[in-house]
Amino acid sequence: GAGVSQTPSNKVTEKGKYVELRCDPISGHTALYWYRQSLGQGPEFLIYFQGTGAADDSGLPNDRFFAVRPEGSVSTLKIQRTERGDSAVYLCASSLSGLRLGTEQFFGPGTRLTVL
Amino acid sequence: KQEVTQIPAALSVPEGENLVLNCSFTDSAIYNLQWFRQDPGKGLTSLLLIQSSQREQTSGRLNASLDKSSGRSTLYIAASQPGDSATYLCAVRKYSGGYQKVTFGTGTKLQVIP
């Protein structure tokens, strides 16, 4: 039934490696969001999907970051050539619709990424 | 660019006290505002969502108000309990031309002392 789930919960990688972070939204939620949260900061918007398409990817910091949602459900955030500055908690959220007034976002527990 | 500020950054109160957390934003053309709590090492739990046309929302001991024209929201917690200890975040959503922007504040870390 569940809420938003994210895997893995923790990921440690070496500088320069490629990582994939997965998000399973609440069933039936058409909108999906990725955020990045650094220590002591609020979440920072990365990208928003409405269905299968990225409606707004203006928060992605550079072209090393990419996200997909091929079937309009599960999403994967992909980071190439990781850098130490990518270390953060990556949060995923979903909502019934991104466009309807009053829609709430429901967050997953996050993936803590550590780049050594 | 929307900027969201939360004051204070940290707050420590004795159990039973009523308290107010503040959130201010620079662009008043928002779609809605949402308050969350975040426990250490966990994701965010939604507390209250206020639509831009609303003035306040209540849930149990929590009351959130919104003054869009002045760019302010407050979260009032009545009769605080140790279980309320967490970081409280506000987030504003702006909707423009099919695109959405959600901007979070940096949070207020609350400690309720038994």
Short mmCIF file of C-alpha atoms in Angstrom, two decimals:
data_model
loop_
_atom_site.label_atom_id
_atom_site.label_comp_id
_atom_site.label_asym_id
_atom_site.label_seq_id
_atom_site.Cartn_x
_atom_site.Cartn_y
_atom_site.Cartn_z
CA GLY A 1 0.00 0.00 0.00
CA ALA A 2 2.63 1.96 1.06
CA GLY A 3 4.12 5.26 0.52
CA VAL A 4 6.96 6.37 -1.70
CA SER A 5 9.93 4.04 -1.56
CA GLN A 6 13.51 4.69 -2.54
CA THR A 7 16.41 2.33 -3.09
CA PRO A 8 19.08 2.01 -2.01
CA SER A 9 18.76 3.75 1.34
CA ASN A 10 22.51 4.35 1.38
CA LYS A 11 25.02 4.40 -1.44
CA VAL A 12 28.76 4.88 -1.08
CA THR A 13 30.74 5.29 -4.26
CA GLU A 14 34.10 6.54 -5.43
CA LYS A 15 34.69 9.76 -7.27
CA GLY A 16 34.18 9.32 -11.00
CA LYS A 17 31.79 6.40 -10.77
CA TYR A 18 28.26 6.16 -12.14
CA VAL A 19 25.27 5.72 -9.81
CA GLU A 20 21.56 5.12 -10.20
CA LEU A 21 18.98 5.96 -7.57
CA ARG A 22 15.48 4.53 -7.79
CA CYS A 23 12.12 5.90 -6.72
CA ASP A 24 8.81 4.01 -6.55
CA PRO A 25 5.98 6.53 -6.20
CA ILE A 26 2.60 5.92 -4.66
CA SER A 27 0.46 3.95 -7.08
CA GLY A 28 -1.65 6.21 -9.25
CA HIS A 29 0.40 9.34 -8.63
CA THR A 30 1.16 10.97 -11.95
CA ALA A 31 3.56 13.62 -10.69
CA LEU A 32 7.03 12.73 -9.42
CA TYR A 33 9.71 15.04 -8.06
CA TRP A 34 13.39 14.66 -7.25
CA TYR A 35 15.12 16.85 -4.69
CA ARG A 36 18.62 17.00 -3.24
CA GLN A 37 19.20 17.89 0.39
CA SER A 38 22.60 18.84 1.72
CA LEU A 39 23.35 18.82 5.43
CA GLY A 40 21.59 21.63 7.27
CA GLN A 41 19.72 22.78 4.18
CA GLY A 42 16.21 22.45 2.88
CA PRO A 43 15.56 20.19 -0.12
CA GLU A 44 16.59 21.69 -3.45
CA PHE A 45 14.38 20.97 -6.47
CA LEU A 46 16.01 18.96 -9.26
CA ILE A 47 13.36 17.71 -11.68
CA TYR A 48 9.62 17.17 -11.98
CA PHE A 49 7.84 14.55 -14.08
CA GLN A 50 4.23 14.64 -15.18
CA GLY A 51 3.60 11.13 -16.42
CA THR A 52 6.53 9.94 -18.48
CA GLY A 53 7.84 13.33 -19.47
CA ALA A 54 10.11 15.68 -17.59
CA ALA A 55 7.93 18.78 -17.28
CA ASP A 56 10.65 20.80 -15.61
CA ASP A 57 14.31 19.79 -15.35
CA SER A 58 15.64 23.24 -14.62
CA GLY A 59 16.95 22.20 -11.21
CA LEU A 60 19.43 19.63 -12.51
CA PRO A 61 22.83 21.14 -11.68
CA ASN A 62 24.66 20.01 -14.84
CA ASP A 63 24.63 17.43 -17.62
CA ARG A 64 26.07 14.73 -15.37
CA PHE A 65 22.59 14.42 -13.88
CA PHE A 66 19.78 12.74 -15.77
CA ALA A 67 16.45 11.20 -14.77
CA VAL A 68 13.95 8.95 -16.54
CA ARG A 69 10.46 7.68 -15.91
CA PRO A 70 9.80 5.46 -18.94
CA GLU A 71 6.45 4.00 -17.93
CA GLY A 72 5.12 6.85 -15.85
CA SER A 73 5.68 5.08 -12.55
CA VAL A 74 9.18 4.19 -11.31
CA SER A 75 11.84 6.83 -11.84
CA THR A 76 15.62 6.54 -11.88
CA LEU A 77 17.99 9.41 -11.18
CA LYS A 78 21.34 8.82 -12.86
CA ILE A 79 24.56 10.58 -11.97
CA GLN A 80 27.63 10.20 -14.14
CA ARG A 81 31.24 10.85 -13.14
CA THR A 82 30.26 11.49 -9.54
CA GLU A 83 32.03 14.22 -7.59
CA ARG A 84 32.43 14.69 -3.84
CA GLY A 85 30.08 17.66 -4.04
CA ASP A 86 27.29 15.31 -5.16
CA SER A 87 27.20 13.83 -1.65
CA ALA A 88 23.74 14.54 -0.24
CA VAL A 89 20.41 12.93 0.52
CA TYR A 90 18.35 12.52 -2.64
CA LEU A 91 14.63 12.71 -1.95
CA CYS A 92 11.79 11.64 -4.17
CA ALA A 93 8.19 12.78 -3.82
CA SER A 94 4.98 12.03 -5.66
CA SER A 95 1.55 13.60 -5.87
CA LEU A 96 -1.75 12.72 -7.51
CA SER A 97 -1.25 15.42 -10.07
CA GLY A 98 1.28 18.15 -10.40
CA LEU A 99 -1.22 20.53 -11.85
CA ARG A 100 -4.28 20.29 -9.71
CA LEU A 101 -4.87 22.89 -7.04
CA GLY A 102 -4.07 21.76 -3.53
CA THR A 103 -2.19 18.58 -4.41
CA GLU A 104 0.13 17.44 -1.64
CA GLN A 105 3.52 15.91 -2.13
CA PHE A 106 4.39 12.70 -0.30
CA PHE A 107 8.06 12.03 0.26
CA GLY A 108 10.14 8.89 0.36
CA PRO A 109 12.81 8.28 3.02
CA GLY A 110 15.61 9.33 0.70
CA THR A 111 18.86 7.84 -0.54
CA ARG A 112 21.99 9.02 1.22
CA LEU A 113 24.74 9.26 -1.39
CA THR A 114 28.35 9.51 -0.24
CA VAL A 115 31.06 10.10 -2.83
CA LEU A 116 34.52 9.34 -1.49
CA LYS B 1 14.04 34.03 -7.90
CA GLN B 2 11.94 32.84 -4.99
CA GLU B 3 13.72 32.87 -1.64
CA VAL B 4 12.22 31.21 1.41
CA THR B 5 13.48 32.04 4.88
CA GLN B 6 12.63 30.34 8.15
CA ILE B 7 13.22 31.96 11.49
CA PRO B 8 14.44 30.91 13.96
CA ALA B 9 16.88 28.32 12.66
CA ALA B 10 16.66 26.46 15.96
CA LEU B 11 14.32 26.61 18.92
CA SER B 12 14.29 24.89 22.28
CA VAL B 13 11.20 25.02 24.49
CA PRO B 14 9.94 23.23 27.60
CA GLU B 15 7.17 20.71 27.18
CA GLY B 16 3.67 22.18 27.22
CA GLU B 17 4.61 25.53 25.75
CA ASN B 18 2.82 26.98 22.73
CA LEU B 19 5.14 28.09 19.94
CA VAL B 20 5.21 29.75 16.53
CA LEU B 21 7.48 28.98 13.61
CA ASN B 22 7.87 31.52 10.85
CA CYS B 23 8.28 31.22 7.10
CA SER B 24 8.70 34.16 4.73
CA PHE B 25 8.96 34.19 0.94
CA THR B 26 9.93 36.91 -1.49
CA ASP B 27 7.58 36.19 -4.42
CA SER B 28 3.97 36.37 -3.27
CA ALA B 29 2.58 34.85 -6.50
CA ILE B 30 2.47 31.37 -5.02
CA TYR B 31 0.17 28.46 -5.80
CA ASN B 32 0.22 26.92 -2.36
CA LEU B 33 2.39 26.52 0.73
CA GLN B 34 3.07 23.28 2.54
CA TRP B 35 4.53 22.63 5.99
CA PHE B 36 6.54 19.46 6.63
CA ARG B 37 8.37 17.88 9.50
CA GLN B 38 11.58 15.94 9.05
CA ASP B 39 12.95 13.55 11.64
CA PRO B 40 16.71 12.85 11.65
CA GLY B 41 17.69 10.55 8.80
CA LYS B 42 14.15 10.38 7.50
CA GLY B 43 12.13 11.82 4.66
CA LEU B 44 9.57 14.57 4.98
CA THR B 45 6.11 14.15 6.47
CA SER B 46 3.43 16.51 5.23
CA LEU B 47 1.68 18.41 8.02
CA LEU B 48 -0.53 21.01 6.39
CA LEU B 49 -1.10 22.43 2.93
CA ILE B 50 -2.59 25.88 2.43
CA GLN B 51 -3.88 26.89 -0.95
CA SER B 52 -3.17 30.43 -2.10
CA SER B 53 -6.85 31.35 -1.63
CA GLN B 54 -6.91 30.16 1.98
CA ARG B 55 -5.90 31.96 5.16
CA GLU B 56 -5.31 29.02 7.46
CA GLN B 57 -5.47 25.29 7.97
CA THR B 58 -5.74 23.30 11.18
CA SER B 59 -4.88 19.75 12.10
CA GLY B 60 -5.00 18.72 15.73
CA ARG B 61 -2.57 20.86 17.72
CA LEU B 62 -1.21 22.46 14.55
CA ASN B 63 -2.47 25.61 12.89
CA ALA B 64 -0.87 27.15 9.82
CA SER B 65 -1.70 30.60 8.56
CA LEU B 66 -0.91 32.27 5.27
CA ASP B 67 -0.66 35.97 4.45
CA LYS B 68 0.21 35.85 0.79
CA SER B 69 0.37 39.60 0.24
CA SER B 70 3.05 40.03 2.90
CA GLY B 71 4.84 36.81 1.98
CA ARG B 72 4.45 35.14 5.35
CA SER B 73 3.24 31.93 6.89
CA THR B 74 3.28 30.77 10.47
CA LEU B 75 2.98 27.33 12.00
CA TYR B 76 1.51 27.37 15.47
CA ILE B 77 2.03 24.33 17.69
CA ALA B 78 -0.11 24.16 20.81
CA ALA B 79 0.88 22.37 24.00
CA SER B 80 4.18 21.12 22.62
CA GLN B 81 5.33 17.55 23.37
CA PRO B 82 8.77 15.89 23.22
CA GLY B 83 7.51 13.95 20.18
CA ASP B 84 7.22 17.25 18.31
CA SER B 85 11.01 17.51 18.27
CA ALA B 86 12.04 17.57 14.61
CA THR B 87 13.01 19.97 11.85
CA TYR B 88 10.08 21.88 10.38
CA LEU B 89 10.25 22.95 6.75
CA CYS B 90 7.96 25.15 4.69
CA ALA B 91 7.77 24.90 0.92
CA VAL B 92 6.11 27.26 -1.55
CA ARG B 93 4.89 26.22 -4.95
CA LYS B 94 4.68 28.58 -7.91
CA TYR B 95 2.93 27.49 -11.07
CA SER B 96 3.60 29.30 -14.30
CA GLY B 97 3.01 28.28 -17.89
CA GLY B 98 2.82 24.57 -17.17
CA TYR B 99 5.96 24.58 -15.09
CA GLN B 100 6.15 24.28 -11.34
CA LYS B 101 8.76 25.51 -8.96
CA VAL B 102 8.86 24.23 -5.41
CA THR B 103 11.17 26.14 -3.11
CA PHE B 104 11.94 25.01 0.41
CA GLY B 105 13.14 27.01 3.37
CA THR B 106 16.16 25.85 5.35
CA GLY B 107 14.01 24.73 8.26
CA THR B 108 13.60 25.34 11.97
CA LYS B 109 15.04 22.68 14.24
CA LEU B 110 12.72 22.30 17.22
CA GLN B 111 13.61 20.63 20.50
CA VAL B 112 10.92 20.13 23.11
CA ILE B 113 12.43 19.41 26.49
CA PRO B 114 10.51 17.07 28.82
#
